[in-house]
Coordinates of C-alpha atoms in Angstrom, one line a residue:
M1 CA 127.0 -7.6 76.4
T2 CA 130.5 -7.8 75.0
R3 CA 133.4 -5.4 75.3
A4 CA 133.3 -4.7 71.5
R5 CA 129.7 -3.6 71.7
R6 CA 130.4 -1.4 74.8
L7 CA 133.4 0.4 73.5
P8 CA 131.8 3.1 71.3
L9 CA 129.6 4.2 74.2
A10 CA 132.5 4.2 76.6
V11 CA 134.7 6.3 74.3
L12 CA 132.1 9.0 74.5
L13 CA 132.4 9.0 78.2
V14 CA 136.2 8.9 78.8
G15 CA 137.2 11.5 81.4
L16 CA 134.0 11.6 83.4
L17 CA 135.0 10.7 86.9
V18 CA 133.2 9.5 90.1
V19 CA 133.4 11.6 93.2
A20 CA 133.1 9.5 96.3
I21 CA 131.9 11.6 99.2
A22 CA 132.5 10.2 102.6
A23 CA 130.0 10.2 105.4
G24 CA 130.6 11.8 108.8
D25 CA 129.8 14.8 110.9
R26 CA 133.1 16.2 112.2
H27 CA 133.7 19.8 112.8
T28 CA 137.3 20.8 112.8
A29 CA 138.7 24.2 113.0
T30 CA 140.6 25.1 109.8
V31 CA 144.3 26.1 110.1
G32 CA 145.7 28.1 107.2
V33 CA 149.1 27.7 105.7
R34 CA 151.9 29.3 107.6
E35 CA 155.1 29.0 105.5
S36 CA 157.5 28.6 108.4
R37 CA 155.7 25.4 109.6
L38 CA 155.9 23.5 106.3
A39 CA 158.8 21.9 104.5
A40 CA 157.3 22.6 101.1
T41 CA 155.0 25.5 100.0
M42 CA 154.4 27.0 96.6
P43 CA 156.2 30.3 96.0
A44 CA 154.1 33.4 95.7
A45 CA 152.4 33.9 92.3
D46 CA 154.6 36.9 91.6
A47 CA 157.9 35.3 92.6
R48 CA 160.5 35.6 89.8
S49 CA 162.5 32.6 91.1
S50 CA 162.4 29.9 93.8
A51 CA 164.5 27.0 95.0
W52 CA 163.5 23.4 95.5
Y53 CA 165.8 21.1 97.5
C54 CA 165.7 17.4 96.5
S55 CA 167.6 15.4 99.1
G56 CA 166.6 12.1 97.6
G57 CA 166.2 8.5 98.7
P58 CA 168.6 5.7 99.9
G59 CA 172.3 5.9 99.4
G60 CA 174.6 3.2 98.0
S61 CA 177.8 2.6 96.3
G62 CA 176.5 3.0 92.8
P63 CA 174.9 6.0 91.0
S64 CA 171.8 7.5 92.6
P65 CA 168.5 6.0 91.6
D66 CA 166.7 9.3 92.2
R67 CA 164.5 11.1 89.7
V68 CA 163.4 14.7 90.0
T69 CA 160.3 15.8 88.1
I70 CA 159.7 19.5 87.3
S71 CA 156.1 20.3 86.4
N72 CA 155.0 23.6 84.9
A73 CA 151.2 24.1 85.4
G74 CA 151.3 27.6 83.9
G75 CA 150.5 28.8 80.5
V76 CA 154.0 29.9 79.4
A77 CA 157.3 28.0 79.2
V78 CA 159.7 28.5 82.2
P79 CA 163.5 28.2 82.2
V80 CA 164.8 26.2 85.1
A81 CA 168.3 26.2 86.6
V82 CA 169.3 22.8 88.0
D83 CA 172.3 22.7 90.4
V84 CA 174.1 19.4 90.7
M85 CA 175.7 19.0 94.1
V86 CA 178.4 16.4 94.8
S87 CA 180.5 16.0 97.9
G88 CA 183.9 17.6 97.4
G89 CA 183.1 19.0 94.0
A90 CA 182.1 22.3 92.5
V91 CA 178.4 22.9 92.0
R92 CA 177.5 22.4 88.3
E93 CA 174.5 24.2 86.9
Q94 CA 172.4 23.0 84.0
L95 CA 169.7 25.1 82.3
V96 CA 166.5 23.2 81.1
N97 CA 163.3 24.5 79.7
V98 CA 159.9 23.2 80.8
A99 CA 157.1 23.9 78.3
A100 CA 153.7 25.2 79.4
R101 CA 151.5 22.6 81.1
A102 CA 154.1 20.0 80.8
S103 CA 156.5 18.0 83.0
R104 CA 160.2 17.1 82.7
T105 CA 161.8 14.3 84.6
L106 CA 165.6 14.2 85.2
T107 CA 167.4 11.2 86.4
V108 CA 170.2 12.2 88.9
S109 CA 172.5 9.5 87.5
S110 CA 172.4 11.1 84.1
L111 CA 173.7 14.3 85.6
S112 CA 176.3 12.7 87.9
R113 CA 177.5 9.2 88.5
D114 CA 178.5 10.1 92.1
P115 CA 176.2 8.3 94.6
T116 CA 176.2 11.4 96.8
A117 CA 174.7 13.6 94.1
A118 CA 171.7 15.7 94.8
L119 CA 169.8 18.4 93.0
V120 CA 168.6 21.9 93.8
V121 CA 166.1 23.1 91.2
Q122 CA 165.5 26.8 90.7
P123 CA 162.5 27.7 88.4
L124 CA 162.9 31.2 86.9
G125 CA 159.1 31.8 86.8
P126 CA 155.9 30.9 88.6
S127 CA 153.5 27.9 88.6
V128 CA 156.3 25.3 88.8
V129 CA 156.2 22.4 91.4
V130 CA 159.0 19.9 91.9
A131 CA 158.9 16.3 93.2
Q132 CA 161.5 13.6 93.9
G133 CA 161.2 9.9 93.6
W134 CA 162.9 6.6 93.0
A135 CA 162.1 3.1 91.8
A136 CA 163.2 -0.3 93.0
N137 CA 162.3 -3.5 91.2
G138 CA 159.1 -2.0 89.9
D139 CA 158.0 -0.4 93.1
V140 CA 157.9 3.4 93.3
A141 CA 158.3 6.1 96.0
S142 CA 157.8 9.8 95.7
A143 CA 157.5 13.0 97.8
P144 CA 157.7 16.7 97.2
C145 CA 161.1 18.4 97.2
A146 CA 161.5 21.0 100.0
T147 CA 161.2 24.7 99.5
R148 CA 163.0 25.5 102.7
S149 CA 165.8 24.1 104.9
A150 CA 165.6 23.9 108.7
S151 CA 167.8 23.2 111.7
T152 CA 165.4 20.5 113.0
W153 CA 163.4 17.8 111.2
F154 CA 161.0 15.1 112.4
F155 CA 159.9 11.7 111.2
A156 CA 157.6 9.1 112.7
G157 CA 157.1 6.1 110.4
G158 CA 160.4 4.2 110.3
T159 CA 161.2 0.7 111.4
S160 CA 164.1 -1.7 111.8
T161 CA 162.4 -5.1 111.9
T162 CA 161.6 -7.9 109.5
G163 CA 164.4 -7.1 107.1
A164 CA 163.4 -3.4 106.7
Q165 CA 166.0 -0.8 105.9
E166 CA 165.5 2.8 107.0
W167 CA 167.6 5.5 105.3
L168 CA 168.0 9.1 106.3
S169 CA 169.2 11.5 103.5
L170 CA 170.6 14.9 104.5
L171 CA 171.3 17.7 102.1
D172 CA 173.4 20.7 102.8
P173 CA 172.8 23.2 100.0
Y174 CA 175.0 25.9 101.5
P175 CA 178.7 26.6 101.2
V176 CA 179.5 25.7 104.9
D177 CA 179.6 22.1 106.3
A178 CA 176.8 21.2 108.7
V179 CA 177.1 19.1 111.8
V180 CA 174.0 17.0 112.6
D181 CA 172.8 14.9 115.6
V182 CA 170.1 12.3 115.2
Q183 CA 167.9 10.8 118.0
A184 CA 165.5 7.9 117.6
Y185 CA 162.3 7.5 119.5
T186 CA 161.0 3.9 119.7
E187 CA 158.2 2.1 121.6
N188 CA 160.9 1.3 124.1
G189 CA 162.2 4.9 124.6
L190 CA 164.9 7.2 123.3
R191 CA 167.9 5.9 121.4
A192 CA 170.9 8.1 120.6
P193 CA 173.8 5.9 119.4
S194 CA 177.1 7.6 119.2
S195 CA 177.4 6.8 115.4
L196 CA 174.4 9.1 114.8
Q197 CA 176.0 12.1 116.5
D198 CA 178.5 14.5 115.0
L199 CA 177.4 13.6 111.5
V200 CA 179.2 15.9 109.0
V201 CA 177.2 16.9 105.9
H202 CA 179.7 18.6 103.6
A203 CA 178.8 21.8 101.9
H204 CA 176.9 21.5 98.6
S205 CA 176.3 17.8 99.1
R206 CA 174.2 15.1 100.7
V207 CA 174.9 12.1 102.9
S208 CA 172.7 9.0 103.3
V209 CA 172.8 7.2 106.6
R210 CA 171.3 3.8 107.2
I211 CA 169.5 3.9 110.5
D212 CA 168.2 0.3 111.0
P213 CA 171.6 -1.3 112.0
L214 CA 172.1 1.5 114.5
V215 CA 168.7 1.2 116.1
A216 CA 168.1 -2.5 115.6
Q217 CA 165.0 -4.6 116.0
Q218 CA 162.6 -1.8 116.8
H219 CA 159.1 -1.9 115.4
L220 CA 158.9 1.9 115.6
V221 CA 161.8 4.2 114.7
A222 CA 160.9 7.8 114.7
L223 CA 163.7 10.4 114.2
Q224 CA 164.6 13.9 115.3
V225 CA 167.4 15.5 113.2
H226 CA 169.1 18.6 114.6
A227 CA 171.8 20.7 112.9
R228 CA 174.1 22.5 115.4
N229 CA 174.7 26.2 115.6
G230 CA 171.7 27.3 113.7
Q231 CA 172.9 25.5 110.5
R232 CA 170.2 24.3 108.2
V233 CA 169.8 21.1 106.1
V234 CA 167.0 19.3 104.2
A235 CA 166.0 15.8 105.3
T236 CA 164.0 12.8 103.8
T237 CA 163.7 9.2 104.9
A238 CA 163.2 6.1 102.9
V239 CA 162.0 2.7 104.1
V240 CA 162.8 -0.3 102.0
R241 CA 161.1 -3.6 102.9
P242 CA 161.1 -7.1 101.4
K243 CA 158.0 -7.5 99.1
T244 CA 155.0 -9.1 100.7
G245 CA 153.4 -12.3 99.4
G246 CA 156.7 -14.1 98.8
A247 CA 157.5 -11.9 95.8
A248 CA 161.1 -11.1 94.9
G249 CA 162.4 -7.6 95.3
V250 CA 161.5 -4.8 97.7
D251 CA 158.8 -2.3 98.5
A252 CA 159.8 1.3 98.9
S253 CA 158.5 4.5 100.5
L254 CA 159.8 8.1 100.7
S255 CA 158.9 10.9 103.2
L256 CA 159.8 14.5 103.3
G257 CA 160.2 15.5 107.0
A258 CA 158.3 17.9 109.1
T259 CA 160.2 21.0 110.4
E260 CA 158.0 21.5 113.4
L261 CA 155.9 19.5 115.8
A262 CA 152.1 20.2 116.0
R263 CA 149.0 19.5 118.0
T264 CA 146.8 18.9 114.9
W265 CA 147.5 16.5 112.0
W266 CA 145.4 15.5 109.0
F267 CA 145.6 12.6 106.6
A268 CA 143.2 12.7 103.7
D269 CA 144.0 9.4 102.0
N270 CA 143.9 6.0 103.7
R271 CA 142.6 2.7 102.2
D272 CA 141.3 -0.4 103.9
R273 CA 142.0 -3.3 101.5
P274 CA 142.1 -7.1 102.1
G275 CA 145.4 -8.0 103.6
A276 CA 146.5 -4.5 104.2
S277 CA 148.4 -3.4 107.3
E278 CA 147.6 0.2 108.2
Q279 CA 149.1 2.1 111.1
L280 CA 149.2 5.6 112.4
V281 CA 152.5 6.3 114.1
L282 CA 152.8 9.0 116.7
A283 CA 156.1 10.2 118.1
N284 CA 156.5 12.4 121.2
P285 CA 160.0 13.9 121.5
G286 CA 158.7 16.2 124.3
E287 CA 159.2 15.9 128.1
A288 CA 155.5 15.4 129.0
D289 CA 153.2 12.6 128.0
A290 CA 150.9 13.3 125.1
T291 CA 147.2 12.5 125.0
V292 CA 146.0 12.1 121.5
R293 CA 142.4 11.9 120.1
V294 CA 142.3 10.2 116.7
E295 CA 139.2 10.4 114.5
L296 CA 138.4 8.3 111.5
V297 CA 135.7 9.0 108.9
S298 CA 135.1 6.3 106.2
D299 CA 133.5 6.9 102.8
L300 CA 131.2 3.9 103.4
S301 CA 129.9 4.7 106.9
A302 CA 129.3 7.4 109.5
V303 CA 132.1 8.5 111.9
I304 CA 133.8 5.5 113.6
Q305 CA 134.3 5.9 117.3
A306 CA 137.3 8.1 118.1
R307 CA 140.3 6.5 119.8
A308 CA 142.3 8.1 122.7
V309 CA 146.0 7.2 122.7
T310 CA 148.7 8.1 125.3
V311 CA 152.2 8.6 124.0
P312 CA 154.7 8.7 126.8
A313 CA 157.4 11.3 126.7
G314 CA 160.4 10.3 124.6
T315 CA 158.6 7.4 122.9
A316 CA 156.6 6.5 119.8
A317 CA 153.3 4.6 119.6
A318 CA 151.4 3.0 116.8
V319 CA 147.6 2.9 116.3
D320 CA 146.6 0.0 114.1
Y321 CA 143.7 0.7 111.7
S322 CA 143.8 -2.5 109.7
G323 CA 140.2 -3.5 109.2
A324 CA 138.8 -0.5 111.1
A325 CA 136.7 0.6 108.1
K326 CA 134.8 -1.7 105.8
A327 CA 136.8 -3.7 103.2
N328 CA 137.7 -1.6 100.2
A329 CA 136.7 1.7 102.0
N330 CA 138.7 4.9 101.8
Y331 CA 138.9 6.9 105.0
T332 CA 140.4 10.0 106.6
L333 CA 142.3 10.5 109.8
S334 CA 142.6 13.6 112.0
L335 CA 144.2 13.8 115.3
H336 CA 144.5 16.4 118.1
S337 CA 147.1 16.2 120.8
S338 CA 147.5 17.8 124.1
I339 CA 151.1 18.7 123.3
P340 CA 152.9 19.1 119.9
I341 CA 154.0 15.7 118.3
V342 CA 154.8 14.3 114.9
A343 CA 152.5 11.9 113.0
E344 CA 153.0 9.6 110.0
T345 CA 151.0 6.8 108.4
R346 CA 152.5 3.7 107.1
A347 CA 150.7 1.0 105.1
T348 CA 151.7 -2.3 103.4
F349 CA 149.4 -3.8 100.8
D350 CA 149.7 -7.6 100.4
R351 CA 150.0 -8.3 96.7
A352 CA 148.7 -11.8 97.3
R353 CA 145.4 -10.6 98.8
A354 CA 144.8 -7.0 97.7
P355 CA 144.5 -5.4 94.3
L356 CA 147.1 -2.9 95.5
A357 CA 150.7 -3.8 96.2
G358 CA 153.6 -2.2 98.0
S359 CA 154.4 0.0 101.0
V360 CA 153.7 3.6 101.6
T361 CA 154.6 6.1 104.3
E362 CA 153.5 9.7 104.6
L363 CA 153.8 12.5 107.1
G364 CA 150.5 14.2 107.7
T365 CA 149.9 17.9 107.1
T366 CA 149.3 20.5 109.7
A367 CA 147.7 23.1 107.5
A368 CA 144.8 23.4 105.1
A369 CA 144.9 25.6 102.0
H370 CA 142.8 27.0 99.1
E371 CA 145.2 25.5 96.6
W372 CA 147.3 22.3 96.4
W373 CA 149.8 21.5 93.7
F374 CA 151.1 18.1 92.5
A375 CA 154.0 17.4 90.2
G376 CA 153.6 14.9 87.4
G377 CA 156.4 12.6 86.2
P378 CA 157.1 8.9 86.1
F379 CA 155.0 8.1 89.2
T380 CA 151.6 9.2 88.0
A381 CA 149.2 7.8 85.4
T382 CA 151.8 8.3 82.7
G383 CA 153.4 5.2 84.0
L384 CA 156.7 4.2 85.5
G385 CA 159.5 5.7 83.3
G386 CA 157.0 7.5 81.1
A387 CA 155.6 4.5 79.4
E388 CA 151.8 4.7 79.2
P389 CA 150.1 1.8 80.9
H390 CA 147.1 0.1 79.4
V391 CA 144.0 1.6 80.9
P392 CA 140.9 -0.4 79.8
I393 CA 137.9 1.6 78.8
G394 CA 134.6 0.1 80.0
Y395 CA 132.3 -0.4 82.8
D396 CA 130.9 -3.2 85.0
A397 CA 127.3 -2.3 85.0
L398 CA 124.8 -0.3 82.9
M399 CA 121.8 1.0 84.9
V400 CA 119.2 1.8 82.2
M401 CA 116.7 4.5 82.9
K402 CA 113.3 5.0 81.4
P403 CA 113.1 7.6 78.6
T404 CA 110.7 9.7 80.7
T405 CA 113.1 10.1 83.6
A406 CA 113.5 13.7 84.6
A407 CA 116.9 15.4 84.7
A408 CA 116.4 16.1 88.4
R409 CA 116.0 12.3 89.1
L410 CA 119.2 11.6 87.2
T411 CA 121.0 14.0 89.4
T412 CA 119.5 12.5 92.5
I413 CA 120.6 9.0 91.5
A414 CA 124.1 10.2 90.6
N415 CA 124.4 11.7 94.1
I416 CA 123.2 8.4 95.7
L417 CA 125.9 6.5 93.7
H418 CA 128.6 8.9 94.7
N419 CA 127.6 9.1 98.4
D420 CA 127.2 5.4 99.0
G421 CA 130.7 4.7 97.9
H422 CA 130.3 1.3 96.2
V423 CA 131.5 2.5 92.8
R424 CA 134.8 3.8 91.5
R425 CA 133.3 6.1 88.9
T426 CA 130.1 6.8 87.1
F427 CA 129.5 7.8 83.5
V428 CA 126.2 9.6 83.1
I429 CA 124.9 8.8 79.6
T430 CA 122.4 11.5 78.5
Q431 CA 119.7 10.7 76.0
A432 CA 121.6 12.6 73.3
A433 CA 124.7 10.5 73.9
A434 CA 122.7 7.3 74.0
L435 CA 121.0 8.2 70.7
K436 CA 124.3 8.9 69.1
S437 CA 125.7 5.6 70.2
F438 CA 122.4 3.8 69.2
T439 CA 122.5 5.2 65.7
T440 CA 126.2 4.4 65.3
A441 CA 125.7 0.8 66.4
N442 CA 122.6 0.3 64.2
R443 CA 123.6 2.3 61.1
D444 CA 123.1 -0.9 59.0
N445 CA 119.5 -1.1 60.1
P446 CA 117.7 2.0 58.7
A447 CA 114.3 0.9 60.0
L448 CA 115.5 1.2 63.5
V449 CA 117.5 4.4 63.0
S450 CA 114.8 6.4 61.2
G451 CA 112.4 6.1 64.0
A452 CA 114.8 6.9 66.8
T453 CA 114.9 10.3 68.6
A454 CA 116.5 11.4 71.8
S455 CA 113.2 11.5 73.5
K456 CA 112.7 7.8 72.8
V457 CA 116.1 6.6 73.9
S458 CA 116.8 5.7 77.5
P459 CA 119.5 7.6 79.5
A460 CA 121.7 5.4 81.6
F461 CA 124.5 5.3 84.1
A462 CA 127.7 3.3 83.2
I463 CA 129.3 2.2 86.4
D464 CA 132.7 1.0 87.3
L465 CA 132.1 -1.1 90.4
E466 CA 134.3 -1.3 93.4
D467 CA 134.1 -5.1 93.5
D468 CA 131.8 -7.9 92.3
A469 CA 129.7 -7.8 95.5
A470 CA 128.6 -4.2 94.6
S471 CA 126.5 -5.5 91.7
G472 CA 124.1 -7.0 94.3
W473 CA 124.0 -3.7 96.2
L474 CA 123.2 -1.8 93.0
R475 CA 120.3 -4.1 92.1
Q476 CA 118.9 -4.1 95.6
R477 CA 119.2 -0.3 96.0
F478 CA 117.4 0.6 92.8
V479 CA 115.3 -2.4 91.7
D480 CA 112.1 -0.8 92.9
D481 CA 112.9 2.6 91.5
Q482 CA 110.1 3.5 89.1
N483 CA 112.6 5.3 86.8
V484 CA 114.9 2.3 86.4
A485 CA 114.2 0.2 83.3
G486 CA 116.8 -2.5 84.1
F487 CA 120.4 -3.5 84.6
V488 CA 123.1 -5.0 82.4
F489 CA 126.2 -6.4 84.1
A490 CA 129.4 -7.3 82.4
Q491 CA 132.9 -8.3 83.4
S492 CA 135.5 -5.6 82.8
A493 CA 139.2 -5.5 83.5
K494 CA 140.2 -3.0 86.1
P495 CA 142.7 -0.3 85.3
Q496 CA 146.3 -1.4 85.9
V497 CA 147.0 2.0 87.5
V498 CA 145.4 4.1 90.2
D499 CA 145.9 7.8 90.2
D500 CA 143.7 9.5 92.8
I501 CA 143.5 13.0 94.1
V502 CA 142.0 12.8 97.6
V503 CA 140.5 16.0 99.2
L504 CA 139.5 16.4 102.8
N505 CA 137.4 19.3 104.0
P506 CA 138.3 19.8 107.7
G507 CA 136.3 23.0 108.0
R508 CA 132.8 23.8 109.4
H509 CA 131.3 24.7 106.0
A510 CA 130.9 22.9 102.7
A511 CA 133.8 23.5 100.2
R512 CA 133.5 23.7 96.4
V513 CA 136.5 21.9 94.9
S514 CA 137.9 21.7 91.4
V515 CA 140.9 19.8 90.0
V516 CA 142.7 20.7 86.8
A517 CA 145.4 18.3 85.5
S518 CA 147.9 19.2 82.8
A519 CA 150.0 17.2 80.3
A520 CA 151.2 17.5 76.7
G521 CA 150.8 21.3 76.8
G522 CA 147.1 21.3 77.7
G523 CA 144.8 21.6 80.7
L524 CA 142.8 18.4 81.5
T525 CA 139.5 18.3 83.3
A526 CA 136.2 16.5 83.1
A527 CA 132.8 16.2 84.6
G528 CA 133.2 15.3 88.3
M529 CA 136.4 17.3 88.6
T530 CA 134.9 20.8 88.8
G531 CA 132.6 22.4 91.3
V532 CA 132.4 19.3 93.5
I533 CA 130.8 20.0 96.9
V534 CA 132.6 18.5 99.8
A535 CA 130.6 18.5 103.1
P536 CA 132.2 19.5 106.4
G537 CA 134.5 16.8 107.8
R538 CA 134.2 14.7 104.7
M539 CA 136.4 13.7 101.7
I540 CA 136.2 13.0 98.0
V541 CA 138.3 10.8 95.7
I542 CA 138.8 12.1 92.2
S543 CA 140.5 9.7 89.8
L544 CA 142.7 11.0 87.0
V545 CA 143.0 7.7 85.2
G546 CA 140.0 8.2 82.9
L547 CA 141.2 11.5 81.4
A548 CA 141.5 11.5 77.6
K549 CA 145.3 12.0 78.0
P550 CA 147.5 10.6 80.8
S551 CA 147.7 13.3 83.4
G552 CA 150.9 14.8 84.9
A553 CA 150.7 17.8 87.2
A554 CA 147.5 18.6 89.0
V555 CA 146.2 21.6 90.8
V556 CA 143.4 21.5 93.4
S557 CA 141.5 24.7 94.1
A558 CA 138.8 25.1 96.7
S559 CA 136.4 27.8 98.0
Q560 CA 137.8 27.3 101.5
P561 CA 140.9 25.7 103.0
V562 CA 141.1 21.9 102.4
V563 CA 143.7 19.1 102.6
A564 CA 144.8 17.2 99.5
E565 CA 146.9 14.1 98.8
R566 CA 147.7 12.0 95.8
F567 CA 147.8 8.2 95.7
V568 CA 149.3 6.3 92.8
A569 CA 149.4 2.5 92.3
L570 CA 151.2 0.8 89.5
P571 CA 151.5 -2.9 88.8
G572 CA 154.7 -3.0 90.8
G573 CA 153.8 -0.9 93.8
A574 CA 152.2 2.2 95.2
T575 CA 153.1 5.6 96.5
R576 CA 151.3 8.3 98.5
S577 CA 152.3 11.9 98.4
P578 CA 151.1 15.1 100.0
G579 CA 150.4 18.1 97.8
V580 CA 152.3 21.4 98.0
P581 CA 150.0 24.1 99.3
S582 CA 149.9 27.7 98.3
P583 CA 150.4 30.1 101.3

């Protein structure tokens, strides 16, 4: 079966997405959004204006590499005021317009050549979400911009070993200078070098501080940032590492900090891939030891035995999850601590061994919500810099059903495919769609076409497999099914991008979840993106790559509070970003 023969059928099916439902049986109390605890939350629906603080990535001597994306998921255009802040200079304001259901990306260097430049974005209307990011040698890093400033910020996932650079960016959006002290918590205890005390962040500007030379050769470098006298700042960290696999360049990650410690943290998206290094880093700035219970639920198996971790006061500890789940599995993490702590994941994908490449860090979330918002921009399926990547249309397997197969049986098989987790996505080919493809393919043979009706044509499942080994699983699982007429397997190039929305249901009851993406002025959705049931304690992965148009912004809505994250992988690297919840 060649690609040319498969293409008309696949074109009919673009946009239908697989929903991988994880196994497990956790019961976790749901914590709603409390705005004061979170660095970024969506403004109220009736808010006439809001402010997003984008403190950015690493500093340097040249113009800032940062980009800021403004996504409008609403149905009307929104004017946006963009304040450009530079140390020692007056704030310059620029007004831009963001069309309905569209995104606009601004490069900071186009607005100011000063390396200290930062942006404060003020949408003059609702339904706007703002994210920040930067790129280095093809790798990408992104995180939401903050909607609030705070006197204290926490991070856990830094490091100063193996050539890594850790940068702390501090933004003071107010007209008075802020004085900041920084402490580092390592596996060997507290570090508070004098060069990280009395840091002055000038009014209406940002400062980027390189941490790794000051807290050298520490595997774990967690940070606590404190502004004196009740002053408030905004903080992000960036970690820059040499690329894995001997490749030239660097891998980059970006994290928006947490403004409070918490006893409960959730991480919806984690990926076990060949050669990947995956760690959960726990930092305890408190004065008493923390006892932490960490639970993992994979989408390919039942709950894996929970781990108990002790984090001594004033230190940081790492829990290694490399290989804890089956290869190519996705999994969730939830943790519960005896005292408030901060938690962050960090993963490095070896480009020589895994289909993914790059480094990602991400602070967990401490709240669940009915809605989660994601900005679009250059770090989603539209491709780095806005160029659309080549996303092949096709599938690896066609499971052909008998014409007499009942609709209920098709639904049951679809659920089995989704739950077992061996496939990326499944296209359900109805008899009507199969007939249309059949008549198109055989239009030069009237004898065949004239006798064909939908009732005589077989429905089928077109399946994008997780890996080559899954073809054996597919045949073994369904070979004795009386409704299956046969299988057709074909090689198919994998998409060069990954753009997944991952949703975790931490509650005690099933949640109904829908995702609507937006781009080019329209709303984008497809089968497998609306009304998806997520069982208690489980997760789903919804890919946005197969949509008819490259997606930008995305909004997740659920019948009860859930946790949502977005994972994007491009040929040069990967990034993971939490969504912005609605309070």
